XYZ file of N, CA and C in Angstrom:
651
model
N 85.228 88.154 165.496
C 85.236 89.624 165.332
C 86.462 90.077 164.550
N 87.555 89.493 164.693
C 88.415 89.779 163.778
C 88.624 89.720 162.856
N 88.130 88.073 162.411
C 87.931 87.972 161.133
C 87.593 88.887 159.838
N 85.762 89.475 160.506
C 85.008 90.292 160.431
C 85.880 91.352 159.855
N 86.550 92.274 160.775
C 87.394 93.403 160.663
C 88.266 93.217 159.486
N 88.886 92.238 159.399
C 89.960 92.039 158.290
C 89.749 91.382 157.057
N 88.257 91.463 156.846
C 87.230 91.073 155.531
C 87.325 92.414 155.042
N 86.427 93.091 156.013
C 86.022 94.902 155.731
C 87.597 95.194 155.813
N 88.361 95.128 156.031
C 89.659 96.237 155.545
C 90.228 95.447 154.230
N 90.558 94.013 153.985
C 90.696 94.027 152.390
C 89.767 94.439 151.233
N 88.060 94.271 151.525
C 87.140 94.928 150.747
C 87.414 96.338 149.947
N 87.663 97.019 151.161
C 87.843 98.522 151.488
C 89.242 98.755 150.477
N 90.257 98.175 150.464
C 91.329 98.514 149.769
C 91.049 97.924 148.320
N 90.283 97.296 148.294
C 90.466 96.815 146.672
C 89.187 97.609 146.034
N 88.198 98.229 147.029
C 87.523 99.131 146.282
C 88.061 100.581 145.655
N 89.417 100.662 146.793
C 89.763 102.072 146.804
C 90.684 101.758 144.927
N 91.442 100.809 145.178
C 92.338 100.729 144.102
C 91.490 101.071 142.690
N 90.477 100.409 142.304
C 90.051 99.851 141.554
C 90.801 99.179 140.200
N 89.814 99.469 139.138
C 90.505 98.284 137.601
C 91.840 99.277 137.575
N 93.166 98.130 137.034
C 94.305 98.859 136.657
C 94.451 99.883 135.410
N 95.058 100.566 135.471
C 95.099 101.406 133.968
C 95.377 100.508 132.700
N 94.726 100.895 131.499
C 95.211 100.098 130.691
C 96.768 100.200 130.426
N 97.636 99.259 129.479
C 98.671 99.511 129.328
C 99.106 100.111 127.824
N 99.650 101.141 127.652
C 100.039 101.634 125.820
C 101.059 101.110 125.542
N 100.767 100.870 124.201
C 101.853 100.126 123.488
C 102.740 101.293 123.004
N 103.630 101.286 123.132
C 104.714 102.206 122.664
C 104.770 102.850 121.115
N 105.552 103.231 120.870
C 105.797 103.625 119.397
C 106.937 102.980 118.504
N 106.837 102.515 117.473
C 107.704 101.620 116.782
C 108.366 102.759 115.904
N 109.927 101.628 115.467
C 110.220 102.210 113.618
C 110.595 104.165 114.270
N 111.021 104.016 114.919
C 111.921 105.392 115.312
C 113.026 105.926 114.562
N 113.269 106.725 113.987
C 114.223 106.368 113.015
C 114.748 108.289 112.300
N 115.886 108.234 112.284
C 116.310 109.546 111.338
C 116.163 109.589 110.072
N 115.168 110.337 109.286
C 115.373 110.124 107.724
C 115.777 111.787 107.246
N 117.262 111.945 106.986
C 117.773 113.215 106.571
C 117.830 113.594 105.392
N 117.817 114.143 104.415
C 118.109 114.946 103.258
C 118.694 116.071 103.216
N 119.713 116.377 102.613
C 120.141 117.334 102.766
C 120.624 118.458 103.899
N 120.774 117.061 105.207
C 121.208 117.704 106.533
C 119.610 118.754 107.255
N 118.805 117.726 106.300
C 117.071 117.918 107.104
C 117.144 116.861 107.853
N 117.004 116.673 109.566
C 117.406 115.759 110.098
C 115.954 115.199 111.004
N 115.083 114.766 110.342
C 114.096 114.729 110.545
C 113.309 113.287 111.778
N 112.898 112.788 112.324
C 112.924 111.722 113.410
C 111.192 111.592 113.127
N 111.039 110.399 112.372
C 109.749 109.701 112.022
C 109.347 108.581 113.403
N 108.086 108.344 113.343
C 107.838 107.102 114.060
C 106.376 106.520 113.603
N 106.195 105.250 114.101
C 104.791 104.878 113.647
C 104.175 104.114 115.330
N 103.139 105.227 115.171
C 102.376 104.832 116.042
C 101.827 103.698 116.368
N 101.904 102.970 117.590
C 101.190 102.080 118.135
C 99.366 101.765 118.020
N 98.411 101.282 117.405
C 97.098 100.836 117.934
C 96.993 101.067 119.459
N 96.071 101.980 119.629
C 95.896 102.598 121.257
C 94.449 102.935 120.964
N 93.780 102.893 121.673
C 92.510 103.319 121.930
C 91.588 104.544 122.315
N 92.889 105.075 122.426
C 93.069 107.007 123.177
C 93.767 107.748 122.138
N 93.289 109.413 121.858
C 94.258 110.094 121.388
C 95.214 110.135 121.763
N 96.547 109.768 120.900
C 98.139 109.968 121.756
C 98.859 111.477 121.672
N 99.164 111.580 122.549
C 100.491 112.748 122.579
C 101.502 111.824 122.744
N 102.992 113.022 122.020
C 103.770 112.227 121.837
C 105.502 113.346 122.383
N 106.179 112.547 122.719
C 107.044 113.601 123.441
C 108.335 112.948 122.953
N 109.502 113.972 122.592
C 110.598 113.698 121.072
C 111.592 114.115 122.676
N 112.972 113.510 123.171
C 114.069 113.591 123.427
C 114.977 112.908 122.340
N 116.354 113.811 122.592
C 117.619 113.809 122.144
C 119.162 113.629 122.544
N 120.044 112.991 122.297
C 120.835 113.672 123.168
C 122.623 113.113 122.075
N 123.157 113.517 122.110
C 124.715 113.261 121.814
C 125.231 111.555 122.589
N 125.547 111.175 121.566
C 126.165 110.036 121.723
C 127.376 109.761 122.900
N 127.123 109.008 123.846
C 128.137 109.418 124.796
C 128.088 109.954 125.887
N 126.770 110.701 125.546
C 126.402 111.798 126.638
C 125.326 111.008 127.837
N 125.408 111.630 128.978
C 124.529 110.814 129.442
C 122.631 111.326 129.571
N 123.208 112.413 129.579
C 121.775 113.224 129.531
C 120.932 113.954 128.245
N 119.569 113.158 128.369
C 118.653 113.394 127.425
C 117.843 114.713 127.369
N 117.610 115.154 126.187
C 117.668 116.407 126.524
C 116.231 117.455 125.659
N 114.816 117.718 126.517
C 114.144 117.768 125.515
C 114.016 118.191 123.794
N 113.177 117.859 122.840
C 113.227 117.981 122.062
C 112.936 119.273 121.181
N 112.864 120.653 121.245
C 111.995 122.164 121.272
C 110.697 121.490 120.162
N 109.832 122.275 120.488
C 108.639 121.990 119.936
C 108.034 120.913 119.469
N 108.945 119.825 120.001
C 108.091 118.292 119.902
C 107.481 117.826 121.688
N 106.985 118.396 122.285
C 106.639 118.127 123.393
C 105.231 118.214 123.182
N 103.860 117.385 123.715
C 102.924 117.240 123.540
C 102.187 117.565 122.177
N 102.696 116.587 121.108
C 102.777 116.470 120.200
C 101.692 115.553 119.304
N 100.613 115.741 118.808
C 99.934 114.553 117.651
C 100.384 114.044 116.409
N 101.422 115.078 116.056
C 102.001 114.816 114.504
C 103.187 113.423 114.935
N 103.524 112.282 113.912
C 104.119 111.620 114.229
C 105.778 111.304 113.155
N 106.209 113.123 113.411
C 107.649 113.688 112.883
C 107.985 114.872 113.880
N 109.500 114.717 114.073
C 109.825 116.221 114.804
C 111.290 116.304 113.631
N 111.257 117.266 113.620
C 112.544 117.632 112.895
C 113.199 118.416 114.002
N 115.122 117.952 113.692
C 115.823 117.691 114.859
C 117.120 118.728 114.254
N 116.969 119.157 112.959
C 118.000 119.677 112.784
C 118.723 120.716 112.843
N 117.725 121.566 114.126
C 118.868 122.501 114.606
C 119.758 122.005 115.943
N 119.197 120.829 116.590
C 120.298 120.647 117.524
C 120.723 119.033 117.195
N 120.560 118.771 115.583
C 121.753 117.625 115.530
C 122.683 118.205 114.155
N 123.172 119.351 114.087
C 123.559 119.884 112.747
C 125.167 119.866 112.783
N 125.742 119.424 114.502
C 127.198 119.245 114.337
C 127.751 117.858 113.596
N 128.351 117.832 112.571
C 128.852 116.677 111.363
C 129.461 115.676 111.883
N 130.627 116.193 113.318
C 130.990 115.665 113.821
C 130.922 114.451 114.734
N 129.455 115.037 115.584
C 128.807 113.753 116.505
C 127.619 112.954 115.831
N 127.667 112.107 116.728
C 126.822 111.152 116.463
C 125.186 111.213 117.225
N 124.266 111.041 117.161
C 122.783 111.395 118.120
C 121.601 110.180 117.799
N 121.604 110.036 119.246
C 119.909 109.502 119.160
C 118.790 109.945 119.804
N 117.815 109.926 119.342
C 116.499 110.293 119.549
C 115.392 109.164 120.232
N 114.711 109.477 120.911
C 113.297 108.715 121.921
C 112.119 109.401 121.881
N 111.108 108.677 121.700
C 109.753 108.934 121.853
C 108.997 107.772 122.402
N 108.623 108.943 123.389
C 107.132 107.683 124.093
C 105.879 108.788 124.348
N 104.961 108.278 123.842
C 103.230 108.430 124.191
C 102.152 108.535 125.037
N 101.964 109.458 125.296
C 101.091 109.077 126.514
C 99.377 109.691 126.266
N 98.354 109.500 127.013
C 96.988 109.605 127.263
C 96.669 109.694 128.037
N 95.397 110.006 128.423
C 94.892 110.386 129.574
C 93.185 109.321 129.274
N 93.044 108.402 130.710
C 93.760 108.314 131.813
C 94.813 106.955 131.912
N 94.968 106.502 130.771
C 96.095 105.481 130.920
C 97.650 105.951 130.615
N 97.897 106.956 130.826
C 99.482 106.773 131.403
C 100.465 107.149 130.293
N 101.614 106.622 130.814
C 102.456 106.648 128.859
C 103.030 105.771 128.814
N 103.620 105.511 127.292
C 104.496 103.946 127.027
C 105.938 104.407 127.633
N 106.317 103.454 127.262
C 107.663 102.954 127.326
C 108.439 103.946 125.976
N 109.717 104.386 126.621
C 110.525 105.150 125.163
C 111.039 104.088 124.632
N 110.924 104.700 122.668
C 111.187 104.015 121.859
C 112.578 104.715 121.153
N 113.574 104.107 121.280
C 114.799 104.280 120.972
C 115.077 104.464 119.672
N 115.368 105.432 118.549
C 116.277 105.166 117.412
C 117.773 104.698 117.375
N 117.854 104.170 116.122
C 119.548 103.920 116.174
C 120.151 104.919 115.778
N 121.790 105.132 116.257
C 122.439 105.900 116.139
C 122.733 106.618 114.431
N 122.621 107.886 114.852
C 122.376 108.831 113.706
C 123.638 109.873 113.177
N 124.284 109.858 111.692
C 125.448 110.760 112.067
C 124.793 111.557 110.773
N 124.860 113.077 110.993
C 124.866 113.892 109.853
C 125.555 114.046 108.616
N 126.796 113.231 109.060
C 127.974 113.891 107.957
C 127.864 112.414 107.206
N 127.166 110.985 107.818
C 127.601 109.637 106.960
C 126.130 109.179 106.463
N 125.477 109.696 107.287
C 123.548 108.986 107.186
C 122.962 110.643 105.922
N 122.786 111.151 106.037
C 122.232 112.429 105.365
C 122.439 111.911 103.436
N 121.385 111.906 103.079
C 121.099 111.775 101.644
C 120.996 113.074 101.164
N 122.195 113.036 99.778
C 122.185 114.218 98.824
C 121.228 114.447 98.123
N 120.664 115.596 97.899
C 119.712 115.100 96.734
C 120.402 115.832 95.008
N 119.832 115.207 94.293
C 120.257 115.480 92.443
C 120.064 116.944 92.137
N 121.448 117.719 91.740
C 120.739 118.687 90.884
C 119.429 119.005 90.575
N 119.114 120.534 90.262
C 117.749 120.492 89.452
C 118.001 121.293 88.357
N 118.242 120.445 86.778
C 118.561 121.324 85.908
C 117.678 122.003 85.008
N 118.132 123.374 84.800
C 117.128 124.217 83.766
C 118.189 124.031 82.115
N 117.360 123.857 81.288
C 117.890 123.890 80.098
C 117.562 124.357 79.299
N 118.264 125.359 78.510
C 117.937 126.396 77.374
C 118.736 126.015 75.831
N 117.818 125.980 75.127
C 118.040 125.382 73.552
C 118.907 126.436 72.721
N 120.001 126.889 72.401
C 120.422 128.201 71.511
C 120.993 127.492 70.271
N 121.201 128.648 69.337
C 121.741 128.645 67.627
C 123.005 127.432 68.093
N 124.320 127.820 69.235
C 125.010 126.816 69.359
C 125.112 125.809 69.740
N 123.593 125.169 70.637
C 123.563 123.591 71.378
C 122.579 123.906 72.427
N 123.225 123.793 73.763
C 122.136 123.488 74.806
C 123.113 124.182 75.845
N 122.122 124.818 76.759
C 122.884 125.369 77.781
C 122.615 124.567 78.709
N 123.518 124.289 80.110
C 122.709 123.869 80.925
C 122.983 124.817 82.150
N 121.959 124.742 83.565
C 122.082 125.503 84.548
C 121.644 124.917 85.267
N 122.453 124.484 86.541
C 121.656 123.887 87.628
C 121.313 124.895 89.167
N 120.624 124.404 89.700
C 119.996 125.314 90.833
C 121.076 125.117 91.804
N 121.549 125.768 92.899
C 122.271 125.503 93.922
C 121.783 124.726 94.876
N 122.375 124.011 95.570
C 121.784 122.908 96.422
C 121.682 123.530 97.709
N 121.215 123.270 98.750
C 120.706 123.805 99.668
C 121.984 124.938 100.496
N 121.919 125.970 101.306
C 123.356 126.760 101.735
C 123.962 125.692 102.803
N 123.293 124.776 103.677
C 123.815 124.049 104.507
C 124.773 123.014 103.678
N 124.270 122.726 102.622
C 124.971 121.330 101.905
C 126.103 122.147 101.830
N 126.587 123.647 100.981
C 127.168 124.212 100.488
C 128.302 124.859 101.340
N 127.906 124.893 102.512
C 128.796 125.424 103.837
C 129.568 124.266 104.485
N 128.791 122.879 104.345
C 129.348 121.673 104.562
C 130.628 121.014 103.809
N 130.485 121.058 102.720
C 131.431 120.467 101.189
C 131.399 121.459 100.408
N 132.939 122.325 100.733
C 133.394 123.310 99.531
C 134.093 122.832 98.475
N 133.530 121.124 98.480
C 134.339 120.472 97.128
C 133.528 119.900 96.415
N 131.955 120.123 96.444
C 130.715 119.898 95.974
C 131.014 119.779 94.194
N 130.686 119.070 93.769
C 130.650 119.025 91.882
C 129.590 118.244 91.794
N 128.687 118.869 90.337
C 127.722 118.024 89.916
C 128.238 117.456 88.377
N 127.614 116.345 88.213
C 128.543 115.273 86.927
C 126.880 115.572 86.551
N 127.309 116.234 84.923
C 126.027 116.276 84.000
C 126.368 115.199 82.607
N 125.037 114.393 83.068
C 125.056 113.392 82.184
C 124.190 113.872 80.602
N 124.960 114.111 79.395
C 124.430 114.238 78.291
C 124.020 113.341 77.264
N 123.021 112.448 76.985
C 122.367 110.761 76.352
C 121.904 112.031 75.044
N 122.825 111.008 74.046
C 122.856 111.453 72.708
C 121.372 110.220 72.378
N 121.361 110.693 70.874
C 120.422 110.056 70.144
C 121.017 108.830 69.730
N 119.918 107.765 70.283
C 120.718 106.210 70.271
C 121.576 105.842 71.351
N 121.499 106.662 72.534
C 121.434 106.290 74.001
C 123.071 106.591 74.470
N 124.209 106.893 73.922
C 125.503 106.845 74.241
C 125.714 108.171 75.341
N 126.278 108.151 76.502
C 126.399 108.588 76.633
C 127.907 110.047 77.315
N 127.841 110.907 77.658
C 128.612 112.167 77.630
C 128.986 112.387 78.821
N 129.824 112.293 79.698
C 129.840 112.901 81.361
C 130.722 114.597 81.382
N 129.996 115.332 81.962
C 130.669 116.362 82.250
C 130.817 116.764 83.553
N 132.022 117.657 84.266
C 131.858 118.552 85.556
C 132.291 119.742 85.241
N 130.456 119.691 86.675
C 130.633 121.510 86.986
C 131.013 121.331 88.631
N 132.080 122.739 88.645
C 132.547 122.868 90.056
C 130.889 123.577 90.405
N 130.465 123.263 91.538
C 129.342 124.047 92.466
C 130.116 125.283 93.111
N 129.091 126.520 92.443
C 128.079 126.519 91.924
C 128.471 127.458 90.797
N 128.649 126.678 89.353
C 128.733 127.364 88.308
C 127.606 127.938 87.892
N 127.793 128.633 87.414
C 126.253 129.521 86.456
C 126.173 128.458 85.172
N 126.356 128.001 84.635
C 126.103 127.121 83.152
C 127.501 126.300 82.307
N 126.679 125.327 81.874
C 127.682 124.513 81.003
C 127.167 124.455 79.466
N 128.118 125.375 79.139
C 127.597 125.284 77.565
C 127.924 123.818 76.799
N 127.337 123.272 75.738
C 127.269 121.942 75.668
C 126.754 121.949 73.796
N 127.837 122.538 73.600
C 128.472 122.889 71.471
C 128.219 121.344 70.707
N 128.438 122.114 69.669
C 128.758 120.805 68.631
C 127.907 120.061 68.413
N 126.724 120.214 68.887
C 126.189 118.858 68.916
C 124.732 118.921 67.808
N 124.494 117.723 67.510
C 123.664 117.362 65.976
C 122.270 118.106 66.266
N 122.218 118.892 64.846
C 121.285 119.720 64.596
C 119.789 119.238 64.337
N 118.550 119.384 64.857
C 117.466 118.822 64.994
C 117.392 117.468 65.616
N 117.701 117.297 66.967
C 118.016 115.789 66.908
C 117.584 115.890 68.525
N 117.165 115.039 69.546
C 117.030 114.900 70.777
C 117.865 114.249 71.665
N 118.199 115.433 72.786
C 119.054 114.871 73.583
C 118.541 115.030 74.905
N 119.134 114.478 75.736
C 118.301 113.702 77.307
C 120.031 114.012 78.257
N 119.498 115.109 79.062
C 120.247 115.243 80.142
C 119.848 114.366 81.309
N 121.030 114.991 82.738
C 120.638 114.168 84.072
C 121.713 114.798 85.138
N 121.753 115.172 86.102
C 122.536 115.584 86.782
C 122.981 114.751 87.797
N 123.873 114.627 88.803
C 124.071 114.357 90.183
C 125.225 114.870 90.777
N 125.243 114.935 91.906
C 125.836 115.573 93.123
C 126.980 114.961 93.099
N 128.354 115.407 93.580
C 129.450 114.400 94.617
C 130.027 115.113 95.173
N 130.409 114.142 96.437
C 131.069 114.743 97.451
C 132.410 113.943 97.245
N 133.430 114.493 96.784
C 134.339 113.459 96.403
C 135.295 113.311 97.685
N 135.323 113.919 99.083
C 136.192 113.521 99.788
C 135.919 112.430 100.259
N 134.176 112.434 100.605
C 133.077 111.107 101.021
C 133.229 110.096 99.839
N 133.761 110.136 98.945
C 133.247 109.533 98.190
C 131.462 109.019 97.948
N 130.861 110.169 98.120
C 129.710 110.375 97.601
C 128.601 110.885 97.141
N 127.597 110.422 96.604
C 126.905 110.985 95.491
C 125.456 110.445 95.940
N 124.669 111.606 95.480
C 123.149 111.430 94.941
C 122.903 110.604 94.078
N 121.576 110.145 93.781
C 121.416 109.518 92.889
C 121.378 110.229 91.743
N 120.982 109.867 90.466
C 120.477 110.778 89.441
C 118.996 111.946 89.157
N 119.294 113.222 89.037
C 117.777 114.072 88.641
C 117.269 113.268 87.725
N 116.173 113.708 87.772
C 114.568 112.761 86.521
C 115.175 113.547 85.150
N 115.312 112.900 84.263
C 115.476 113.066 82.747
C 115.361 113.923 82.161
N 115.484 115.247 81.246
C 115.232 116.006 80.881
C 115.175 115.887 79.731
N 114.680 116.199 78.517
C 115.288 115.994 77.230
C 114.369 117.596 76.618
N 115.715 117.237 75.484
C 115.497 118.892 74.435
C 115.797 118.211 72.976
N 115.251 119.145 72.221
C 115.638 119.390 70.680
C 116.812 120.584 70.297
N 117.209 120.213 69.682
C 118.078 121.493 69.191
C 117.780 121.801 67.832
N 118.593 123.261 67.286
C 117.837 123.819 66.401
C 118.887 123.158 65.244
């Protein structure tokens, strides 16, 4: 009779349990990709079998507490942009995301590596406008974003001028000049500008803007 009894009560519990939840694979490749102090937190989704939601924490280096992410909480898109609460130059931040579904559960958080605004953040190139006159070529570049500009009040862009037969000209403009007039130079003939950024306390720079080229009169 006991036996009996203690057949029917393990039966009974393994009916109640039933099959385990499946398990989700987490989210890979977590990562800050900034521009211009756009501090943006990519990831690539795991193969899952369920629509995922996806949930973005943050927090200061050092700190112990993680801290939600605003408007990355139950999330399908797989980007949150982070840069109103990682915009101090000073600290350092990492970011987590983990996934979850219904009815299997959520992954495991997926950690980025440590992120700094003021050393990780890519400049981007001038964007120059160029106007052809009786004396040469004007040039004018656009201002770079107000955050870059509030960041580095020692901002200069180096305008590269490629004569005919490839030699080329370096000039600086303090940011943000209105134009670099650009004289003297050979009448009917094609020339190929290029701009870039520097931050000369960082010692650094953007890469080069895409090519421009003009005729003169």
């Amino acid at each position: 009779m006991t036996d009996l009894l203690l057949r029917v009560v393990l039966l009974g519990n393994l009916g109640a349990t039933g099959p385990a939840p499946l398990m989700l694979a987490a989210p890979t490749g977590v990562r800050f990709d900034s521009v211009d102090y756009r501090n943006v937190v990519h990831w690539t989704p795991a193969s899952n079998s369920c629509s995922l939601q996806y949930h973005v924490q943050w927090k200061i280096y050092g700190e112990p507490q993680w801290l939600d992410a605003p408007g990355c909480q139950w999330i399908h898109k797989t980007r949150c942009d982070l840069s109103a609460v990682t915009s101090d130059p000073r600290e350092w931040y990492y970011a987590r995301v983990h996934a979850s579904c219904r009815p299997s559960g959520k992954t495991a958080w997926a950690l980025s590596p440590r992120f700094s605004p003021r050393w990780d953040t890519e400049i981007s190139p001038p964007v120059l406008r160029l106007e052809v006159t009786k004396r040469g070529i004007v040039v004018r570049v656009k201002p770079p974003r107000l955050t870059v500009r509030k960041k580095h009040g020692d901002l200069l862009h180096e305008i590269y001028l490629i004569h005919p037969g490839g030699r080329e000209e370096v000039f600086e403009m303090i940011c943000c000049s209105n134009k670099l007039p650009l004289k003297r130079l050979k009448h009917n003939a094609t020339f190929c500008l290029q701009g870039q950024t520097v931050i000369p306390l960082q010692a650094k720079s953007s890469g080069r803007s895409a090519v421009k080229c003009v005729t003169t009169l």
